[in-house]
Short mmCIF file of N, CA and C in Angstrom, two decimals:
data_model
loop_
_atom_site.label_atom_id
_atom_site.label_comp_id
_atom_site.label_asym_id
_atom_site.label_seq_id
_atom_site.Cartn_x
_atom_site.Cartn_y
_atom_site.Cartn_z
N MET A 1 37.58 -7.37 25.71
CA MET A 1 36.32 -6.67 24.90
C MET A 1 35.49 -5.98 25.65
N LEU A 2 35.61 -4.46 25.42
CA LEU A 2 34.57 -3.75 25.93
C LEU A 2 33.29 -4.00 25.17
N VAL A 3 32.17 -3.89 25.80
CA VAL A 3 30.79 -4.09 25.76
C VAL A 3 29.82 -3.04 26.24
N ASN A 4 28.91 -2.61 25.30
CA ASN A 4 28.44 -1.77 25.13
C ASN A 4 27.04 -2.03 25.16
N GLY A 5 26.44 -2.78 25.70
CA GLY A 5 24.80 -3.61 25.50
C GLY A 5 24.68 -4.65 25.93
N ASN A 6 24.12 -5.84 25.11
CA ASN A 6 24.05 -7.44 25.90
C ASN A 6 25.36 -7.95 25.47
N VAL A 7 25.84 -8.94 26.19
CA VAL A 7 27.08 -10.22 25.88
C VAL A 7 26.31 -11.23 25.41
N ASN A 8 26.83 -11.50 24.12
CA ASN A 8 26.28 -13.03 23.64
C ASN A 8 27.14 -14.23 24.53
N THR A 9 26.37 -14.80 25.20
CA THR A 9 27.37 -15.59 26.11
C THR A 9 27.47 -17.18 25.43
N SER A 10 26.89 -17.32 24.30
CA SER A 10 26.89 -18.17 23.26
C SER A 10 28.56 -18.34 22.74
N VAL A 11 29.32 -16.79 22.78
CA VAL A 11 30.34 -16.55 22.35
C VAL A 11 31.42 -16.56 23.03
N ALA A 12 32.64 -17.79 23.33
CA ALA A 12 33.28 -17.67 24.27
C ALA A 12 34.71 -16.47 24.21
N GLY A 13 34.86 -15.96 25.05
CA GLY A 13 35.61 -14.94 25.91
C GLY A 13 35.88 -14.10 26.70
N SER A 14 36.67 -12.85 26.57
CA SER A 14 36.83 -12.08 27.96
C SER A 14 36.07 -10.87 27.68
N TYR A 15 35.06 -10.24 28.32
CA TYR A 15 34.69 -9.16 28.56
C TYR A 15 34.55 -8.33 29.24
N THR A 16 34.82 -7.12 29.27
CA THR A 16 34.71 -5.88 30.23
C THR A 16 33.29 -4.82 30.05
N LEU A 17 32.24 -4.81 31.69
CA LEU A 17 31.13 -5.06 31.12
C LEU A 17 31.27 -3.65 31.99
N ILE A 18 30.61 -2.46 31.54
CA ILE A 18 30.97 -1.23 31.80
C ILE A 18 29.19 -0.66 32.08
N TYR A 19 28.95 -0.51 33.44
CA TYR A 19 27.41 0.06 33.78
C TYR A 19 27.75 1.14 34.27
N THR A 20 26.63 2.12 33.88
CA THR A 20 26.66 3.73 34.08
C THR A 20 25.94 3.92 34.39
N SER A 21 25.30 4.86 35.99
CA SER A 21 24.36 5.09 36.54
C SER A 21 24.12 6.41 37.13
N THR A 22 22.55 7.36 36.96
CA THR A 22 23.13 8.67 37.38
C THR A 22 22.01 9.07 38.17
N ASP A 23 22.03 9.74 39.34
CA ASP A 23 20.94 9.89 40.08
C ASP A 23 20.10 10.70 39.66
N SER A 24 19.36 10.88 40.65
CA SER A 24 18.37 12.31 40.55
C SER A 24 19.18 13.48 40.78
N SER A 25 20.31 13.91 41.16
CA SER A 25 21.30 15.11 41.30
C SER A 25 22.01 15.34 40.28
N GLY A 26 22.10 13.98 39.31
CA GLY A 26 23.28 14.86 38.00
C GLY A 26 24.59 13.52 37.97
N ASN A 27 24.47 13.07 39.47
CA ASN A 27 25.84 12.43 39.76
C ASN A 27 26.01 11.45 38.75
N THR A 28 27.02 10.60 38.28
CA THR A 28 27.17 9.60 37.50
C THR A 28 27.96 9.07 38.25
N ALA A 29 27.83 7.53 38.10
CA ALA A 29 28.88 6.26 38.81
C ALA A 29 29.33 5.70 37.49
N LYS A 30 30.26 5.06 37.39
CA LYS A 30 30.54 3.93 36.38
C LYS A 30 31.40 3.08 37.22
N VAL A 31 31.25 1.73 36.37
CA VAL A 31 31.42 0.77 37.32
C VAL A 31 31.93 -0.36 36.06
N GLU A 32 33.15 -0.84 36.19
CA GLU A 32 33.66 -1.77 35.36
C GLU A 32 33.61 -3.24 35.95
N ARG A 33 33.15 -4.31 34.95
CA ARG A 33 33.31 -5.82 35.73
C ARG A 33 34.08 -6.77 34.46
N GLU A 34 35.07 -7.16 34.76
CA GLU A 34 35.66 -8.54 33.88
C GLU A 34 34.92 -9.98 33.78
N ILE A 35 34.08 -10.10 32.77
CA ILE A 35 33.87 -11.82 32.92
C ILE A 35 34.33 -12.45 31.77
N THR A 36 34.36 -13.53 32.05
CA THR A 36 34.68 -14.50 30.94
C THR A 36 33.68 -15.64 30.87
N VAL A 37 33.53 -15.70 29.60
CA VAL A 37 32.53 -16.85 28.88
C VAL A 37 33.22 -17.85 28.49
N ILE A 38 33.13 -19.17 28.86
CA ILE A 38 33.86 -20.37 28.35
C ILE A 38 32.76 -21.30 27.44
N LYS A 39 33.71 -21.88 26.93
CA LYS A 39 32.86 -23.39 25.84
C LYS A 39 32.90 -24.03 27.13
N SER A 40 31.15 -24.72 26.63
CA SER A 40 31.13 -25.77 27.99
C SER A 40 30.30 -26.85 27.38
N GLY A 41 30.37 -28.24 27.40
CA GLY A 41 29.87 -29.41 27.50
C GLY A 41 29.88 -29.23 26.03
N TRP A 42 29.07 -30.69 25.32
CA TRP A 42 29.14 -30.77 23.74
C TRP A 42 28.90 -29.62 22.75
N LEU A 43 29.55 -29.22 22.06
CA LEU A 43 29.69 -28.52 20.35
C LEU A 43 30.04 -28.67 19.59
N LYS A 44 29.55 -28.59 18.03
CA LYS A 44 29.66 -29.35 16.73
C LYS A 44 30.30 -27.91 15.91
N GLU A 45 31.31 -28.07 15.71
CA GLU A 45 32.42 -27.05 15.08
C GLU A 45 33.08 -27.71 14.07
N ASN A 46 32.34 -27.36 12.93
CA ASN A 46 33.42 -27.31 11.32
C ASN A 46 32.73 -28.72 11.16
N GLY A 47 31.78 -29.91 11.55
CA GLY A 47 31.19 -30.64 10.89
C GLY A 47 31.52 -31.87 12.58
N TYR A 48 32.75 -31.29 13.29
CA TYR A 48 33.11 -32.41 14.20
C TYR A 48 32.55 -32.01 15.79
N TRP A 49 32.37 -32.97 16.56
CA TRP A 49 31.67 -32.81 17.97
C TRP A 49 33.37 -32.80 18.68
N PHE A 50 32.63 -31.77 19.50
CA PHE A 50 33.83 -31.59 20.77
C PHE A 50 33.49 -31.47 21.78
N TYR A 51 33.93 -31.95 23.35
CA TYR A 51 33.26 -31.44 24.46
C TYR A 51 34.55 -30.69 25.31
N TYR A 52 33.75 -30.06 25.84
CA TYR A 52 34.83 -28.60 26.78
C TYR A 52 34.05 -28.86 28.47
N ASP A 53 35.28 -28.83 29.09
CA ASP A 53 35.17 -29.06 30.43
C ASP A 53 34.10 -27.93 31.18
N THR A 54 33.01 -28.25 31.86
CA THR A 54 32.11 -27.42 32.12
C THR A 54 32.51 -26.42 33.11
N LYS A 55 33.62 -26.57 34.00
CA LYS A 55 34.41 -25.43 34.97
C LYS A 55 35.25 -25.12 33.98
N THR A 56 36.47 -25.33 33.48
CA THR A 56 37.12 -24.74 32.64
C THR A 56 37.43 -24.13 31.79
N GLY A 57 36.18 -24.58 30.59
CA GLY A 57 36.24 -24.57 29.28
C GLY A 57 37.24 -25.48 28.24
N ILE A 58 38.08 -26.25 29.05
CA ILE A 58 39.09 -27.01 28.34
C ILE A 58 38.41 -27.88 27.57
N LYS A 59 39.13 -28.15 26.13
CA LYS A 59 38.31 -28.98 25.47
C LYS A 59 38.98 -30.68 25.93
N LYS A 60 37.92 -32.02 25.65
CA LYS A 60 38.69 -32.99 26.08
C LYS A 60 39.24 -33.78 25.45
N THR A 61 40.05 -34.54 25.71
CA THR A 61 40.84 -35.82 25.09
C THR A 61 40.59 -36.95 25.82
N GLY A 62 40.61 -37.84 25.32
CA GLY A 62 40.70 -39.16 25.62
C GLY A 62 39.24 -39.50 25.64
N TRP A 63 39.29 -40.73 26.98
CA TRP A 63 37.64 -41.28 27.55
C TRP A 63 36.80 -40.53 28.41
N LEU A 64 35.69 -40.12 27.69
CA LEU A 64 34.78 -39.08 29.03
C LEU A 64 33.33 -40.03 29.13
N LEU A 65 33.37 -39.99 30.48
CA LEU A 65 32.38 -40.56 30.76
C LEU A 65 30.81 -39.30 31.02
N ASP A 66 29.85 -39.16 29.94
CA ASP A 66 28.83 -38.26 29.92
C ASP A 66 27.47 -38.99 30.46
N GLY A 67 27.19 -38.50 32.04
CA GLY A 67 25.61 -39.53 32.18
C GLY A 67 26.50 -40.72 32.56
N SER A 68 25.69 -41.68 31.73
CA SER A 68 25.72 -43.30 32.08
C SER A 68 26.78 -44.00 30.50
N LYS A 69 27.11 -43.06 29.66
CA LYS A 69 27.97 -43.53 28.63
C LYS A 69 29.33 -42.99 28.30
N TRP A 70 29.68 -44.08 27.79
CA TRP A 70 31.44 -43.56 27.60
C TRP A 70 31.43 -43.01 26.22
N TYR A 71 32.24 -41.82 25.88
CA TYR A 71 32.72 -41.70 24.90
C TYR A 71 34.48 -41.39 24.55
N TYR A 72 34.89 -41.33 23.47
CA TYR A 72 36.13 -41.73 23.04
C TYR A 72 36.53 -39.83 21.92
N LEU A 73 37.47 -39.35 22.74
CA LEU A 73 37.77 -37.87 22.08
C LEU A 73 39.30 -38.38 21.39
N ASP A 74 39.46 -38.04 20.47
CA ASP A 74 41.26 -38.18 19.90
C ASP A 74 41.44 -36.94 20.21
N GLY A 75 42.96 -36.97 20.19
CA GLY A 75 44.07 -36.03 20.49
C GLY A 75 43.74 -34.78 20.56
N ASN A 76 42.98 -34.61 19.28
CA ASN A 76 42.40 -33.41 18.68
C ASN A 76 40.75 -32.65 19.34
N GLY A 77 40.53 -33.71 20.01
CA GLY A 77 39.55 -33.72 21.11
C GLY A 77 38.09 -33.92 20.15
N VAL A 78 38.27 -34.50 19.15
CA VAL A 78 37.30 -34.73 17.47
C VAL A 78 36.71 -36.32 18.49
N MET A 79 35.01 -36.06 18.69
CA MET A 79 34.56 -37.61 19.54
C MET A 79 34.30 -38.39 17.58
N LYS A 80 35.04 -39.39 17.92
CA LYS A 80 35.24 -40.67 17.33
C LYS A 80 34.05 -41.47 17.91
N THR A 81 33.97 -42.48 16.33
CA THR A 81 32.81 -43.15 15.91
C THR A 81 33.38 -44.54 15.24
N GLY A 82 32.63 -45.47 15.40
CA GLY A 82 33.49 -46.81 14.24
C GLY A 82 34.49 -47.26 15.60
N TRP A 83 35.43 -48.07 15.04
CA TRP A 83 36.64 -48.98 15.65
C TRP A 83 37.68 -47.96 15.98
N VAL A 84 38.02 -48.24 17.71
CA VAL A 84 39.09 -47.21 18.06
C VAL A 84 39.88 -48.00 18.62
N LEU A 85 41.31 -48.24 18.68
CA LEU A 85 42.06 -48.84 19.38
C LEU A 85 42.65 -48.07 20.31
N SER A 86 42.70 -48.53 21.71
CA SER A 86 42.71 -47.38 22.77
C SER A 86 43.48 -48.51 24.25
N GLY A 87 44.69 -48.27 24.39
CA GLY A 87 45.48 -49.00 25.45
C GLY A 87 45.36 -50.41 24.95
N GLY A 88 45.73 -50.55 23.72
CA GLY A 88 45.93 -52.10 23.11
C GLY A 88 44.56 -52.70 22.93
N LYS A 89 43.11 -52.45 23.01
CA LYS A 89 42.08 -53.28 23.07
C LYS A 89 41.53 -52.23 22.04
N TRP A 90 40.79 -52.73 21.33
CA TRP A 90 39.68 -52.43 20.51
C TRP A 90 38.22 -52.35 21.18
N TYR A 91 37.77 -51.07 20.76
CA TYR A 91 36.24 -50.75 21.37
C TYR A 91 35.47 -50.22 19.92
N PHE A 92 34.48 -50.32 20.10
CA PHE A 92 33.36 -49.64 18.97
C PHE A 92 32.52 -49.01 19.71
N LEU A 93 32.40 -47.46 18.95
CA LEU A 93 31.64 -46.54 19.18
C LEU A 93 30.71 -46.65 18.05
N GLU A 94 29.39 -46.09 18.80
CA GLU A 94 28.09 -45.91 17.84
C GLU A 94 27.93 -44.60 16.85
N ALA A 95 27.09 -44.52 16.47
CA ALA A 95 27.07 -43.31 15.37
C ALA A 95 27.19 -42.06 16.44
N SER A 96 26.23 -41.92 17.56
CA SER A 96 26.34 -41.21 18.54
C SER A 96 27.53 -40.71 19.30
N GLY A 97 28.47 -41.67 18.98
CA GLY A 97 29.49 -41.35 19.84
C GLY A 97 29.49 -42.54 21.33
N ALA A 98 28.46 -43.08 21.58
CA ALA A 98 28.45 -43.86 22.82
C ALA A 98 28.91 -45.33 22.26
N MET A 99 29.88 -45.78 23.78
CA MET A 99 30.46 -46.74 23.30
C MET A 99 29.72 -47.98 23.67
N LYS A 100 29.67 -48.97 22.61
CA LYS A 100 28.67 -49.88 22.56
C LYS A 100 29.44 -50.99 23.61
N THR A 101 28.24 -52.02 24.04
CA THR A 101 28.90 -53.61 24.57
C THR A 101 28.04 -54.32 23.96
N GLY A 102 28.21 -55.57 24.57
CA GLY A 102 27.44 -57.01 24.02
C GLY A 102 27.89 -57.05 22.29
N TRP A 103 26.61 -57.74 22.16
CA TRP A 103 26.54 -58.19 20.49
C TRP A 103 27.18 -57.01 19.46
N LEU A 104 27.85 -57.42 18.50
CA LEU A 104 27.76 -56.39 17.39
C LEU A 104 27.87 -57.01 16.25
N LYS A 105 27.28 -56.63 15.16
CA LYS A 105 27.30 -57.05 14.09
C LYS A 105 28.02 -55.70 13.07
N SER A 106 29.18 -56.23 12.76
CA SER A 106 30.01 -54.76 11.79
C SER A 106 30.26 -55.91 10.36
N GLY A 107 29.91 -55.26 9.27
CA GLY A 107 30.12 -55.49 8.13
C GLY A 107 28.94 -56.88 8.24
N THR A 108 30.19 -57.99 7.61
CA THR A 108 29.34 -59.41 8.06
C THR A 108 29.39 -60.15 9.13
N LYS A 109 30.35 -59.93 9.80
CA LYS A 109 30.72 -60.55 11.03
C LYS A 109 30.09 -59.81 12.39
N TRP A 110 30.09 -60.92 13.46
CA TRP A 110 29.93 -60.78 14.70
C TRP A 110 31.22 -60.62 15.52
N TYR A 111 30.68 -59.56 16.83
CA TYR A 111 31.87 -59.14 17.44
C TYR A 111 30.92 -58.96 19.10
N TYR A 112 31.88 -59.18 20.25
CA TYR A 112 31.24 -59.04 21.08
C TYR A 112 32.26 -58.31 22.24
N LEU A 113 31.47 -57.41 22.76
CA LEU A 113 32.07 -55.87 23.54
C LEU A 113 31.74 -56.56 24.77
N GLN A 114 32.73 -56.26 25.71
CA GLN A 114 32.97 -56.58 27.03
C GLN A 114 31.92 -55.31 27.62
N SER A 115 31.53 -55.68 29.22
CA SER A 115 31.22 -54.45 29.84
C SER A 115 32.31 -53.41 29.99
N SER A 116 33.31 -53.43 30.08
CA SER A 116 34.28 -52.34 29.79
C SER A 116 34.28 -51.82 28.43
N GLY A 117 33.72 -52.62 27.30
CA GLY A 117 33.26 -52.17 26.24
C GLY A 117 34.95 -52.51 25.62
N ALA A 118 35.72 -53.20 26.21
CA ALA A 118 36.53 -54.03 25.20
C ALA A 118 36.24 -55.28 24.31
N MET A 119 37.03 -55.18 22.93
CA MET A 119 36.08 -56.30 21.94
C MET A 119 37.15 -57.81 22.86
N LYS A 120 36.30 -58.51 23.06
CA LYS A 120 36.29 -59.96 23.62
C LYS A 120 37.41 -60.68 22.33
N THR A 121 38.25 -61.97 22.61
CA THR A 121 38.82 -62.70 22.16
C THR A 121 38.33 -64.27 22.76
N GLY A 122 39.05 -65.44 22.05
CA GLY A 122 39.14 -66.31 22.67
C GLY A 122 37.24 -67.20 22.88
N TRP A 123 37.86 -67.92 23.98
CA TRP A 123 35.91 -68.79 24.54
C TRP A 123 35.23 -67.70 25.30
N LEU A 124 33.95 -67.51 24.63
CA LEU A 124 32.85 -66.64 25.97
C LEU A 124 31.86 -67.40 25.83
N LYS A 125 31.17 -67.05 27.36
CA LYS A 125 30.08 -67.78 27.59
C LYS A 125 29.11 -66.83 27.94
N ASP A 126 27.83 -66.89 26.82
CA ASP A 126 26.86 -66.04 26.64
C ASP A 126 25.77 -66.33 26.97
N GLY A 127 24.88 -65.95 27.76
CA GLY A 127 23.42 -66.95 27.88
C GLY A 127 23.19 -68.05 28.19
N GLY A 128 24.21 -69.19 28.72
CA GLY A 128 24.45 -70.39 28.95
C GLY A 128 25.08 -70.76 27.75
N LYS A 129 25.30 -70.53 26.75
CA LYS A 129 26.16 -70.90 25.60
C LYS A 129 27.38 -70.49 25.09
N TRP A 130 28.48 -71.25 24.81
CA TRP A 130 29.97 -71.01 24.57
C TRP A 130 30.04 -70.71 22.84
N TYR A 131 30.54 -69.60 22.79
CA TYR A 131 31.06 -68.92 21.55
C TYR A 131 32.79 -69.18 21.79
N TYR A 132 33.12 -68.81 20.10
CA TYR A 132 34.41 -68.66 20.17
C TYR A 132 34.72 -67.43 19.01
N LEU A 133 35.38 -66.27 19.51
CA LEU A 133 36.13 -65.21 18.68
C LEU A 133 37.19 -65.24 18.75
N GLU A 134 37.78 -64.90 17.31
CA GLU A 134 38.99 -65.47 16.57
C GLU A 134 39.92 -63.93 17.31
N ASN A 135 41.35 -64.31 17.01
CA ASN A 135 42.37 -62.78 17.84
C ASN A 135 41.65 -61.59 16.81
N SER A 136 40.93 -61.82 15.86
CA SER A 136 40.62 -60.62 15.10
C SER A 136 39.17 -59.70 15.68
N GLY A 137 38.78 -60.74 16.85
CA GLY A 137 37.28 -60.50 17.40
C GLY A 137 36.11 -61.10 17.13
N ALA A 138 36.31 -61.88 15.66
CA ALA A 138 35.23 -62.33 14.65
C ALA A 138 34.85 -63.41 15.26
N MET A 139 33.35 -63.62 15.16
CA MET A 139 32.83 -64.66 15.87
C MET A 139 32.95 -66.34 14.95
N LYS A 140 33.27 -67.10 15.11
CA LYS A 140 34.05 -68.29 14.83
C LYS A 140 32.90 -69.65 14.35
N THR A 141 32.76 -69.92 13.34
CA THR A 141 31.91 -70.67 12.85
C THR A 141 32.46 -72.20 12.27
N GLY A 142 32.10 -73.37 12.01
CA GLY A 142 32.46 -74.14 11.57
C GLY A 142 33.46 -75.01 12.88
N TRP A 143 34.43 -75.40 11.85
CA TRP A 143 35.32 -76.45 12.68
C TRP A 143 36.19 -75.49 13.77
N LEU A 144 36.85 -75.68 14.71
CA LEU A 144 37.91 -74.85 15.26
C LEU A 144 38.87 -75.99 16.31
N LYS A 145 40.15 -75.65 16.43
CA LYS A 145 41.19 -76.55 17.00
C LYS A 145 41.52 -75.38 17.88
N SER A 146 41.07 -75.92 19.43
CA SER A 146 41.16 -75.04 20.73
C SER A 146 42.30 -75.80 21.43
N ALA A 147 43.26 -75.55 21.75
CA ALA A 147 44.33 -75.95 22.45
C ALA A 147 44.61 -77.83 22.71
N GLY A 148 44.34 -77.92 21.24
CA GLY A 148 44.69 -79.31 20.94
C GLY A 148 43.63 -80.14 20.61
N LYS A 149 42.46 -79.63 20.93
CA LYS A 149 41.35 -80.22 20.67
C LYS A 149 40.20 -79.64 19.65
N TRP A 150 39.51 -80.23 18.83
CA TRP A 150 38.58 -79.98 17.96
C TRP A 150 37.42 -80.04 18.47
N TYR A 151 36.27 -78.45 18.28
CA TYR A 151 35.33 -78.24 18.26
C TYR A 151 34.61 -77.92 17.36
N TYR A 152 33.15 -78.01 17.35
CA TYR A 152 32.30 -77.25 15.91
C TYR A 152 31.65 -76.33 16.55
N LEU A 153 31.30 -74.88 15.75
CA LEU A 153 30.65 -74.21 16.34
C LEU A 153 29.57 -73.70 14.62
N GLN A 154 28.38 -73.81 15.24
CA GLN A 154 26.85 -73.68 14.10
C GLN A 154 27.17 -72.64 13.85
N SER A 155 26.23 -72.28 12.73
CA SER A 155 26.12 -70.82 12.09
C SER A 155 25.82 -69.72 13.03
N SER A 156 25.55 -70.17 14.13
CA SER A 156 24.78 -68.94 14.64
C SER A 156 25.98 -68.64 16.24
N GLY A 157 26.76 -69.64 15.85
CA GLY A 157 28.30 -69.59 16.42
C GLY A 157 27.90 -70.41 17.55
N VAL A 158 27.26 -70.75 18.00
CA VAL A 158 26.80 -71.50 19.36
C VAL A 158 27.71 -73.16 19.49
N MET A 159 28.92 -73.30 20.27
CA MET A 159 29.37 -74.59 20.14
C MET A 159 28.27 -75.73 20.53
N LYS A 160 28.68 -76.67 19.31
CA LYS A 160 28.08 -77.72 19.36
C LYS A 160 28.37 -79.04 20.41
N THR A 161 27.25 -79.79 20.89
CA THR A 161 27.56 -81.07 21.70
C THR A 161 26.87 -81.85 21.10
N GLY A 162 27.11 -83.70 21.39
CA GLY A 162 26.31 -84.51 20.81
C GLY A 162 26.86 -84.81 19.27
N TRP A 163 26.14 -85.59 18.95
CA TRP A 163 26.34 -85.94 17.50
C TRP A 163 26.18 -84.84 16.20
N ILE A 164 27.19 -84.88 15.46
CA ILE A 164 26.90 -84.02 14.62
C ILE A 164 27.52 -84.55 13.03
N GLN A 165 26.75 -84.40 11.82
CA GLN A 165 27.08 -84.46 10.54
C GLN A 165 27.76 -83.32 9.96
N SER A 166 29.44 -83.54 9.43
CA SER A 166 29.74 -82.31 8.38
C SER A 166 30.49 -83.02 7.84
N GLY A 167 30.48 -82.52 6.46
CA GLY A 167 31.10 -83.26 5.44
C GLY A 167 30.81 -85.08 5.11
N GLY A 168 29.25 -85.34 5.27
CA GLY A 168 29.30 -86.49 4.65
C GLY A 168 29.80 -87.64 5.85
N LYS A 169 30.13 -87.21 6.89
CA LYS A 169 30.84 -87.71 8.02
C LYS A 169 30.10 -87.64 9.36
N TRP A 170 30.05 -88.48 10.18
CA TRP A 170 29.23 -88.25 11.63
C TRP A 170 30.47 -88.34 12.68
N TYR A 171 30.13 -87.66 13.93
CA TYR A 171 31.08 -86.76 14.59
C TYR A 171 30.50 -86.64 15.82
N TYR A 172 31.13 -87.07 17.29
CA TYR A 172 30.53 -87.00 18.45
C TYR A 172 31.13 -86.00 19.48
N LEU A 173 30.69 -85.06 19.92
CA LEU A 173 30.95 -83.94 20.52
C LEU A 173 30.85 -84.27 21.85
N TYR A 174 31.71 -84.17 22.83
CA TYR A 174 31.29 -84.41 24.31
C TYR A 174 30.48 -82.87 24.95
N SER A 175 30.35 -83.25 26.38
CA SER A 175 29.38 -82.32 26.82
C SER A 175 30.28 -80.84 26.99
N SER A 176 31.81 -80.93 26.68
CA SER A 176 32.34 -79.71 27.04
C SER A 176 32.36 -79.26 25.51
N GLY A 177 32.15 -80.09 24.31
CA GLY A 177 32.35 -79.25 23.00
C GLY A 177 33.23 -80.13 22.28
N ALA A 178 34.18 -81.32 22.83
CA ALA A 178 35.72 -81.51 22.51
C ALA A 178 35.34 -82.80 21.61
N MET A 179 35.74 -82.85 20.63
CA MET A 179 35.35 -83.95 19.76
C MET A 179 35.91 -85.58 20.16
N ALA A 180 35.42 -86.06 20.30
CA ALA A 180 35.77 -87.48 20.45
C ALA A 180 36.50 -88.18 19.51
N TYR A 181 37.63 -89.16 19.72
CA TYR A 181 38.05 -90.12 18.92
C TYR A 181 38.91 -91.29 18.91
N ASN A 182 39.21 -91.95 18.11
CA ASN A 182 39.46 -93.38 18.50
C ASN A 182 38.79 -94.04 20.37
N THR A 183 37.61 -93.75 19.83
CA THR A 183 37.07 -94.50 21.20
C THR A 183 35.53 -95.04 20.65
N THR A 184 34.56 -95.42 21.31
CA THR A 184 32.96 -95.91 20.72
C THR A 184 32.08 -94.92 21.70
N ILE A 185 31.41 -94.59 21.05
CA ILE A 185 30.03 -94.10 21.58
C ILE A 185 28.94 -94.46 21.17
N GLY A 186 28.44 -95.32 22.32
CA GLY A 186 26.68 -96.10 21.98
C GLY A 186 26.73 -97.14 21.03
N GLY A 187 28.16 -97.70 20.91
CA GLY A 187 28.35 -98.76 20.24
C GLY A 187 28.53 -98.17 18.26
N TYR A 188 29.04 -97.08 18.37
CA TYR A 188 29.86 -96.58 17.15
C TYR A 188 31.31 -96.20 17.36
N LYS A 189 32.10 -96.78 16.36
CA LYS A 189 33.28 -96.60 16.40
C LYS A 189 34.04 -95.44 15.99
N LEU A 190 34.61 -94.85 16.40
CA LEU A 190 35.10 -93.32 16.26
C LEU A 190 36.70 -93.56 15.69
N GLY A 191 36.87 -93.11 14.47
CA GLY A 191 38.30 -93.43 13.88
C GLY A 191 39.18 -92.12 14.95
N ALA A 192 40.73 -92.18 14.38
CA ALA A 192 41.35 -91.08 14.81
C ALA A 192 40.92 -89.77 14.37
N ASP A 193 40.52 -89.43 13.18
CA ASP A 193 40.25 -88.30 12.92
C ASP A 193 38.74 -87.59 13.36
N GLY A 194 37.97 -88.68 14.37
CA GLY A 194 36.65 -88.74 14.82
C GLY A 194 35.59 -89.09 13.94
N ALA A 195 36.17 -89.43 12.66
CA ALA A 195 34.58 -89.79 12.08
C ALA A 195 34.14 -91.03 12.15
N TRP A 196 33.06 -91.47 12.21
CA TRP A 196 32.51 -92.63 12.43
C TRP A 196 32.66 -93.68 11.37
N ILE A 197 32.92 -95.10 11.80
CA ILE A 197 33.89 -95.67 11.12
C ILE A 197 32.53 -96.92 10.71
N GLN A 198 31.98 -96.44 9.54
CA GLN A 198 30.90 -97.60 9.13
C GLN A 198 31.36 -98.78 8.74
#
């Protein structure tokens, strides 16, 4: 593209700049320079966000670390939000596109995203308390059978220990959270189902 005047550096492309100079004797010199303007950084195009490499101008795809935050750009370079499956693991990207870590409420359910951003499943110790996250990642509440033992998770998701009343019956949960059964605790006899035999 030949340019006579100013170059709009916000529009990517190749430009040929022509400089003409005339001295006091009327001699004219002309110099041509080829420049390339590239797209760089975050750009919103047709309602979608893209990221262009600041050195090459190439549209990025996959995971991108920008500053201290991670973003995910799909195969077309579009910045993703919400749940994303990558490398067999689930991640959650906020409305800003930034990857979420820690506790997340999505819909009516709670999830936990590790420091890597990957959704956690199974047992989780957080703040000195135990939680259980199902295969879907959703925080479990109520009774749970894990590795052949019964546990009880409160409405907050926190694993319960000690005496608990559930369904009109009393049960005892050891400090590990596992339900006691076929034993006597503090003079109270517990049956095969763990319930206090009155």
